[in-house]
Amino acid sequence: MTMLPPLSLYIHIPWCVSKCPYCDFNSHSLREAVNEESYVSALLLDLEHDLPLSGGRELNSIFIGGGTPSLFAVAAIERLLRGVRHRVGVAPDAEITLEANPGAVDVVHFEGYLAAGVNRLSLGVQSFDRQMLHALGRIHTPADAVEALTLARAAGFQNINLDLMFGLPSQALSEAMGDLDAAIALAPNHLSWYQLTIEPNTLFHAHPPLTPDEELLWEIQKTGHARLQQAGYLQYEVSAYARAGDSCRHNLNYWTFGDYLGIGAGAHAKLTTSKGVVRR
């Protein structure tokens, strides 16, 4: 019998406080209160629908992405993870990540998410420059980002990723390195450092900002890569850097062609079956 690859689960929560001008994900600005209970019920029904294709495997990782999943109450996340565990086996040491945005969380939420089973946080910082954050449509300040990381650690999280962007509107090499230095100084376990790209069906596509040219982008990438390596962050995929032993297992499962279930409004799945690979 052919061994099936490892299995992960991606859960999509599509709401944000506001839509960023560069974002082409399935995400939507909150116009009214979300019926969290109803959406969690729909997510669990979605999971039940796809479980026959799981081959009876347990989950090695779960990633709750968005949108901004940290907008959901602790009780909703707890019910969601409890419902997942009730329906499918979850490895005792499974990596369970939740995306959170600075300014949309507090220590009570962090403590609650940790108690619910989340053991890895991904904080959407993007920049530590107030002007750059404004240009990107972000609602938090540099101080909010530092505070979010401080509160997460105080709550007990020991595995934290920071999302950081470069190639921002009119960004100079020194500004990009300033962002990177600020992130490194906070000593996260993992850094997702990726270039701003202008995607169709975004506000930036309709009204493109002035971004660094290819030569400057390469200089930023080359200089930043060396700086990250010097600080002990090793690159293990295109935009991901981690300390030894802290690579994101969920990311690695994608990159090594593992299987994954996908539930929610913007999720997709890839599953190996006796008839070949099925995508949903």
mmCIF file of C-alpha atoms in Angstrom:
data_model
loop_
_atom_site.group_PDB
_atom_site.id
_atom_site.type_symbol
_atom_site.label_atom_id
_atom_site.label_comp_id
_atom_site.label_asym_id
_atom_site.label_seq_id
_atom_site.Cartn_x
_atom_site.Cartn_y
_atom_site.Cartn_z
ATOM 1 C CA MET A 1 0.000 0.000 0.000
ATOM 2 C CA THR A 2 1.331 3.428 -0.943
ATOM 3 C CA MET A 3 2.071 5.657 2.029
ATOM 4 C CA LEU A 4 -0.014 8.806 2.018
ATOM 5 C CA PRO A 5 1.725 12.140 2.647
ATOM 6 C CA PRO A 6 1.228 14.118 5.879
ATOM 7 C CA LEU A 7 -2.091 15.940 6.300
ATOM 8 C CA SER A 8 -2.695 19.555 7.333
ATOM 9 C CA LEU A 9 -5.792 21.731 7.686
ATOM 10 C CA TYR A 10 -6.217 25.321 6.546
ATOM 11 C CA ILE A 11 -9.164 27.284 7.987
ATOM 12 C CA HIS A 12 -10.151 30.587 6.380
ATOM 13 C CA ILE A 13 -11.845 33.449 8.229
ATOM 14 C CA PRO A 14 -12.378 36.198 5.643
ATOM 15 C CA TRP A 15 -13.219 39.342 7.628
ATOM 16 C CA CYS A 16 -10.966 42.319 8.385
ATOM 17 C CA VAL A 17 -11.532 45.692 10.025
ATOM 18 C CA SER A 18 -10.733 47.237 6.632
ATOM 19 C CA LYS A 19 -9.475 46.033 3.261
ATOM 20 C CA CYS A 20 -5.826 46.863 2.574
ATOM 21 C CA PRO A 21 -5.177 48.397 -0.884
ATOM 22 C CA TYR A 22 -2.651 45.683 -1.848
ATOM 23 C CA CYS A 23 -4.709 42.674 -0.700
ATOM 24 C CA ASP A 24 -6.118 40.277 -3.309
ATOM 25 C CA PHE A 25 -7.128 37.563 -0.839
ATOM 26 C CA ASN A 26 -10.733 36.568 -0.238
ATOM 27 C CA SER A 27 -11.201 39.106 2.560
ATOM 28 C CA HIS A 28 -13.918 41.626 3.300
ATOM 29 C CA SER A 29 -14.301 44.719 5.458
ATOM 30 C CA LEU A 30 -16.595 44.329 8.439
ATOM 31 C CA ARG A 31 -19.822 46.241 7.815
ATOM 32 C CA GLU A 32 -21.768 44.650 10.636
ATOM 33 C CA ALA A 33 -21.205 42.122 13.399
ATOM 34 C CA VAL A 34 -20.338 38.649 12.099
ATOM 35 C CA ASN A 35 -22.469 35.729 13.232
ATOM 36 C CA GLU A 36 -19.451 33.799 14.521
ATOM 37 C CA GLU A 37 -21.480 30.836 15.743
ATOM 38 C CA SER A 38 -23.080 30.362 12.325
ATOM 39 C CA TYR A 39 -19.754 30.622 10.492
ATOM 40 C CA VAL A 40 -18.031 28.136 12.818
ATOM 41 C CA SER A 41 -20.919 25.709 12.243
ATOM 42 C CA ALA A 42 -20.470 26.116 8.483
ATOM 43 C CA LEU A 43 -16.719 25.504 8.797
ATOM 44 C CA LEU A 44 -17.294 22.251 10.658
ATOM 45 C CA LEU A 45 -19.853 21.094 8.082
ATOM 46 C CA ASP A 46 -17.290 21.919 5.395
ATOM 47 C CA LEU A 47 -14.758 19.735 7.211
ATOM 48 C CA GLU A 48 -17.218 16.853 7.497
ATOM 49 C CA HIS A 49 -17.849 17.062 3.756
ATOM 50 C CA ASP A 50 -14.162 16.580 2.890
ATOM 51 C CA LEU A 51 -13.170 14.096 5.605
ATOM 52 C CA PRO A 52 -13.912 10.994 3.473
ATOM 53 C CA LEU A 53 -10.916 12.033 1.341
ATOM 54 C CA SER A 54 -8.543 12.288 4.322
ATOM 55 C CA GLY A 55 -7.666 8.605 4.374
ATOM 56 C CA GLY A 56 -8.161 8.459 8.133
ATOM 57 C CA ARG A 57 -4.969 10.443 8.748
ATOM 58 C CA GLU A 58 -4.461 12.726 11.712
ATOM 59 C CA LEU A 59 -3.599 16.390 11.296
ATOM 60 C CA ASN A 60 0.022 17.428 11.772
ATOM 61 C CA SER A 61 -0.745 21.145 11.531
ATOM 62 C CA ILE A 62 -3.668 23.563 11.510
ATOM 63 C CA PHE A 63 -3.458 27.110 10.183
ATOM 64 C CA ILE A 64 -6.253 29.616 10.850
ATOM 65 C CA GLY A 65 -5.769 32.418 8.326
ATOM 66 C CA GLY A 66 -7.670 35.291 6.851
ATOM 67 C CA GLY A 67 -8.759 37.941 6.808
ATOM 68 C CA THR A 68 -8.101 38.586 10.456
ATOM 69 C CA PRO A 69 -8.975 35.497 12.532
ATOM 70 C CA SER A 70 -8.139 37.343 15.749
ATOM 71 C CA LEU A 71 -11.331 39.370 15.260
ATOM 72 C CA PHE A 72 -13.210 36.242 16.355
ATOM 73 C CA ALA A 73 -13.964 35.831 20.033
ATOM 74 C CA VAL A 74 -11.993 33.317 22.055
ATOM 75 C CA ALA A 75 -15.160 31.243 22.506
ATOM 76 C CA ALA A 76 -15.577 30.934 18.727
ATOM 77 C CA ILE A 77 -11.979 29.790 18.192
ATOM 78 C CA GLU A 78 -12.269 27.364 21.111
ATOM 79 C CA ARG A 79 -15.482 25.887 19.678
ATOM 80 C CA LEU A 80 -13.888 25.646 16.238
ATOM 81 C CA LEU A 81 -10.809 23.749 17.436
ATOM 82 C CA ARG A 82 -12.868 21.542 19.725
ATOM 83 C CA GLY A 83 -15.111 20.720 16.762
ATOM 84 C CA VAL A 84 -12.123 19.883 14.572
ATOM 85 C CA ARG A 85 -10.701 17.528 17.218
ATOM 86 C CA HIS A 86 -14.092 15.859 17.572
ATOM 87 C CA ARG A 87 -14.153 15.063 13.848
ATOM 88 C CA VAL A 88 -10.560 14.210 12.990
ATOM 89 C CA GLY A 89 -7.466 13.093 14.856
ATOM 90 C CA VAL A 90 -4.949 15.797 15.694
ATOM 91 C CA ALA A 91 -1.341 14.852 16.476
ATOM 92 C CA PRO A 92 -0.410 15.553 20.127
ATOM 93 C CA ASP A 93 2.408 17.845 18.966
ATOM 94 C CA ALA A 94 0.461 19.443 16.103
ATOM 95 C CA GLU A 95 1.434 23.000 15.167
ATOM 96 C CA ILE A 96 -1.681 25.195 15.413
ATOM 97 C CA THR A 97 -1.245 28.716 14.037
ATOM 98 C CA LEU A 98 -3.580 31.700 14.223
ATOM 99 C CA GLU A 99 -3.058 34.944 12.293
ATOM 100 C CA ALA A 100 -3.518 38.145 14.280
ATOM 101 C CA ASN A 101 -3.150 41.817 13.492
ATOM 102 C CA PRO A 102 -1.639 44.307 15.950
ATOM 103 C CA GLY A 103 -4.351 46.563 17.295
ATOM 104 C CA ALA A 104 -6.992 43.820 16.984
ATOM 105 C CA VAL A 105 -5.874 41.751 20.009
ATOM 106 C CA ASP A 106 -5.191 42.035 23.714
ATOM 107 C CA VAL A 107 -3.666 39.837 26.404
ATOM 108 C CA VAL A 108 -7.050 38.294 27.305
ATOM 109 C CA HIS A 109 -7.532 37.158 23.708
ATOM 110 C CA PHE A 110 -3.995 35.770 23.542
ATOM 111 C CA GLU A 111 -4.437 33.830 26.779
ATOM 112 C CA GLY A 112 -7.751 32.470 25.532
ATOM 113 C CA TYR A 113 -6.375 31.391 22.156
ATOM 114 C CA LEU A 114 -3.490 29.615 23.880
ATOM 115 C CA ALA A 115 -5.898 27.820 26.229
ATOM 116 C CA ALA A 116 -8.017 26.806 23.209
ATOM 117 C CA GLY A 117 -5.019 25.011 21.689
ATOM 118 C CA VAL A 118 -3.365 27.620 19.465
ATOM 119 C CA ASN A 119 0.407 27.290 19.972
ATOM 120 C CA ARG A 120 1.799 29.534 17.212
ATOM 121 C CA LEU A 121 0.934 33.145 16.389
ATOM 122 C CA SER A 122 1.518 34.977 13.117
ATOM 123 C CA LEU A 123 1.417 38.757 13.580
ATOM 124 C CA GLY A 124 0.771 40.920 10.503
ATOM 125 C CA VAL A 125 3.210 43.755 11.197
ATOM 126 C CA GLN A 126 4.204 44.597 7.559
ATOM 127 C CA SER A 127 6.277 47.649 8.573
ATOM 128 C CA PHE A 128 7.563 49.529 11.619
ATOM 129 C CA ASP A 129 7.390 52.865 9.782
ATOM 130 C CA ARG A 130 4.289 54.931 10.514
ATOM 131 C CA GLN A 131 4.191 56.500 7.027
ATOM 132 C CA MET A 132 4.573 53.123 5.324
ATOM 133 C CA LEU A 133 1.802 51.647 7.442
ATOM 134 C CA HIS A 134 -0.454 54.519 6.407
ATOM 135 C CA ALA A 135 0.408 53.983 2.726
ATOM 136 C CA LEU A 136 -0.439 50.283 3.109
ATOM 137 C CA GLY A 137 -3.806 51.028 4.706
ATOM 138 C CA ARG A 138 -2.841 49.330 7.953
ATOM 139 C CA ILE A 139 -4.786 50.352 11.051
ATOM 140 C CA HIS A 140 -2.044 49.765 13.638
ATOM 141 C CA THR A 141 0.983 51.814 14.682
ATOM 142 C CA PRO A 142 4.597 50.663 15.146
ATOM 143 C CA ALA A 143 4.019 50.778 18.904
ATOM 144 C CA ASP A 144 0.969 48.511 18.506
ATOM 145 C CA ALA A 145 3.143 45.926 16.769
ATOM 146 C CA VAL A 146 5.730 45.887 19.552
ATOM 147 C CA GLU A 147 2.986 45.732 22.173
ATOM 148 C CA ALA A 148 1.247 42.821 20.413
ATOM 149 C CA LEU A 149 4.436 40.761 20.490
ATOM 150 C CA THR A 150 5.069 41.689 24.136
ATOM 151 C CA LEU A 151 1.516 40.730 25.131
ATOM 152 C CA ALA A 152 1.681 37.464 23.189
ATOM 153 C CA ARG A 153 4.827 36.445 25.027
ATOM 154 C CA ALA A 154 3.341 37.523 28.356
ATOM 155 C CA ALA A 155 0.332 35.308 27.601
ATOM 156 C CA GLY A 156 2.643 32.329 27.134
ATOM 157 C CA PHE A 157 3.237 32.055 23.378
ATOM 158 C CA GLN A 158 6.696 30.706 22.623
ATOM 159 C CA ASN A 159 6.394 30.390 18.834
ATOM 160 C CA ILE A 160 5.715 33.675 17.030
ATOM 161 C CA ASN A 161 6.041 34.758 13.404
ATOM 162 C CA LEU A 162 6.168 38.332 12.157
ATOM 163 C CA ASP A 163 4.969 39.199 8.642
ATOM 164 C CA LEU A 164 7.086 41.969 7.121
ATOM 165 C CA MET A 165 7.007 43.515 3.643
ATOM 166 C CA PHE A 166 9.601 45.269 1.487
ATOM 167 C CA GLY A 167 9.453 47.114 -1.811
ATOM 168 C CA LEU A 168 6.923 49.492 -0.275
ATOM 169 C CA PRO A 169 5.841 52.778 -1.914
ATOM 170 C CA SER A 170 8.935 55.018 -2.385
ATOM 171 C CA GLN A 171 10.901 52.854 0.052
ATOM 172 C CA ALA A 172 14.671 53.340 0.199
ATOM 173 C CA LEU A 173 17.193 50.624 1.067
ATOM 174 C CA SER A 174 17.820 52.234 4.462
ATOM 175 C CA GLU A 175 14.091 52.214 5.256
ATOM 176 C CA ALA A 176 13.705 48.564 4.292
ATOM 177 C CA MET A 177 16.694 47.637 6.454
ATOM 178 C CA GLY A 178 15.291 49.747 9.287
ATOM 179 C CA ASP A 179 12.141 47.630 9.217
ATOM 180 C CA LEU A 180 14.164 44.429 9.154
ATOM 181 C CA ASP A 181 16.407 45.567 12.008
ATOM 182 C CA ALA A 182 13.351 46.457 14.097
ATOM 183 C CA ALA A 183 11.887 43.005 13.491
ATOM 184 C CA ILE A 184 15.154 41.197 14.274
ATOM 185 C CA ALA A 185 15.521 43.217 17.498
ATOM 186 C CA LEU A 186 12.228 41.720 18.708
ATOM 187 C CA ALA A 187 13.711 38.210 18.247
ATOM 188 C CA PRO A 188 10.688 36.364 16.814
ATOM 189 C CA ASN A 189 11.069 32.659 16.078
ATOM 190 C CA HIS A 190 10.159 33.175 12.434
ATOM 191 C CA LEU A 191 10.046 35.991 9.895
ATOM 192 C CA SER A 192 7.963 36.018 6.727
ATOM 193 C CA TRP A 193 9.751 38.715 4.679
ATOM 194 C CA TYR A 194 8.138 39.240 1.315
ATOM 195 C CA GLN A 195 7.973 41.772 -1.479
ATOM 196 C CA LEU A 196 4.926 43.933 -2.088
ATOM 197 C CA THR A 197 3.415 42.954 -5.434
ATOM 198 C CA ILE A 198 0.654 44.784 -7.278
ATOM 199 C CA GLU A 199 -2.153 42.332 -7.926
ATOM 200 C CA PRO A 200 -5.227 42.666 -10.188
ATOM 201 C CA ASN A 201 -8.522 43.668 -8.587
ATOM 202 C CA THR A 202 -6.852 45.692 -5.838
ATOM 203 C CA LEU A 203 -6.874 49.408 -5.128
ATOM 204 C CA PHE A 204 -3.125 49.535 -5.796
ATOM 205 C CA HIS A 205 -3.721 48.006 -9.228
ATOM 206 C CA ALA A 206 -6.245 50.711 -10.058
ATOM 207 C CA HIS A 207 -4.030 53.461 -8.613
ATOM 208 C CA PRO A 208 -0.447 52.114 -8.614
ATOM 209 C CA PRO A 209 1.949 53.644 -6.089
ATOM 210 C CA LEU A 210 5.560 54.408 -6.993
ATOM 211 C CA THR A 211 7.549 51.358 -5.879
ATOM 212 C CA PRO A 212 11.311 50.613 -6.002
ATOM 213 C CA ASP A 213 12.761 49.587 -9.365
ATOM 214 C CA GLU A 214 14.171 46.109 -10.010
ATOM 215 C CA GLU A 215 17.742 47.115 -9.215
ATOM 216 C CA LEU A 216 16.803 48.558 -5.839
ATOM 217 C CA LEU A 217 14.546 45.595 -5.058
ATOM 218 C CA TRP A 218 17.455 43.241 -5.683
ATOM 219 C CA GLU A 219 19.711 45.339 -3.451
ATOM 220 C CA ILE A 220 17.097 45.238 -0.677
ATOM 221 C CA GLN A 221 16.665 41.488 -1.046
ATOM 222 C CA LYS A 222 20.410 40.749 -1.155
ATOM 223 C CA THR A 223 21.230 43.012 1.796
ATOM 224 C CA GLY A 224 18.290 41.804 3.848
ATOM 225 C CA HIS A 225 19.061 38.150 3.196
ATOM 226 C CA ALA A 226 22.612 38.621 4.485
ATOM 227 C CA ARG A 227 21.357 40.513 7.536
ATOM 228 C CA LEU A 228 18.849 37.804 8.389
ATOM 229 C CA GLN A 229 21.450 35.063 8.041
ATOM 230 C CA GLN A 230 23.835 36.977 10.274
ATOM 231 C CA ALA A 231 21.086 37.227 12.897
ATOM 232 C CA GLY A 232 20.535 33.458 12.820
ATOM 233 C CA TYR A 233 17.484 33.318 10.551
ATOM 234 C CA LEU A 234 17.855 30.704 7.820
ATOM 235 C CA GLN A 235 15.832 30.871 4.603
ATOM 236 C CA TYR A 236 13.861 27.662 3.999
ATOM 237 C CA GLU A 237 11.464 28.844 1.288
ATOM 238 C CA VAL A 238 11.051 31.915 -0.905
ATOM 239 C CA SER A 239 9.837 34.362 1.752
ATOM 240 C CA ALA A 240 10.320 32.462 5.010
ATOM 241 C CA TYR A 241 13.194 32.702 7.469
ATOM 242 C CA ALA A 242 13.414 30.896 10.791
ATOM 243 C CA ARG A 243 15.727 30.104 13.629
ATOM 244 C CA ALA A 244 16.957 26.514 13.754
ATOM 245 C CA GLY A 245 14.021 24.234 14.531
ATOM 246 C CA ASP A 246 11.405 26.981 14.104
ATOM 247 C CA SER A 247 10.443 26.542 10.443
ATOM 248 C CA CYS A 248 6.674 26.595 9.995
ATOM 249 C CA ARG A 249 5.587 22.974 9.662
ATOM 250 C CA HIS A 250 2.395 24.002 7.885
ATOM 251 C CA ASN A 251 4.393 25.919 5.241
ATOM 252 C CA LEU A 252 6.788 23.011 4.826
ATOM 253 C CA ASN A 253 3.897 20.634 4.214
ATOM 254 C CA TYR A 254 2.801 22.786 1.263
ATOM 255 C CA TRP A 255 6.334 23.027 -0.118
ATOM 256 C CA THR A 256 7.012 19.290 0.151
ATOM 257 C CA PHE A 257 3.735 18.434 -1.627
ATOM 258 C CA GLY A 258 1.936 17.187 1.463
ATOM 259 C CA ASP A 259 -1.848 16.988 1.615
ATOM 260 C CA TYR A 260 -4.123 19.599 3.121
ATOM 261 C CA LEU A 261 -7.807 20.030 3.800
ATOM 262 C CA GLY A 262 -9.184 23.532 3.268
ATOM 263 C CA ILE A 263 -12.358 24.848 4.874
ATOM 264 C CA GLY A 264 -13.946 28.284 4.729
ATOM 265 C CA ALA A 265 -14.719 30.987 2.201
ATOM 266 C CA GLY A 266 -11.241 31.356 0.705
ATOM 267 C CA ALA A 267 -9.732 27.914 1.268
ATOM 268 C CA HIS A 268 -8.685 25.172 -1.106
ATOM 269 C CA ALA A 269 -7.511 21.609 -0.603
ATOM 270 C CA LYS A 270 -5.123 19.095 -2.161
ATOM 271 C CA LEU A 271 -5.634 15.447 -1.267
ATOM 272 C CA THR A 272 -4.013 12.217 -2.457
ATOM 273 C CA THR A 273 -6.489 9.426 -3.163
ATOM 274 C CA SER A 274 -6.395 6.020 -4.849
ATOM 275 C CA LYS A 275 -7.477 7.778 -8.039
ATOM 276 C CA GLY A 276 -4.762 10.408 -7.874
ATOM 277 C CA VAL A 277 -4.590 13.946 -6.553
ATOM 278 C CA VAL A 278 -7.900 15.697 -5.911
ATOM 279 C CA ARG A 279 -8.113 19.471 -5.561
ATOM 280 C CA ARG A 280 -11.066 21.323 -4.063
#
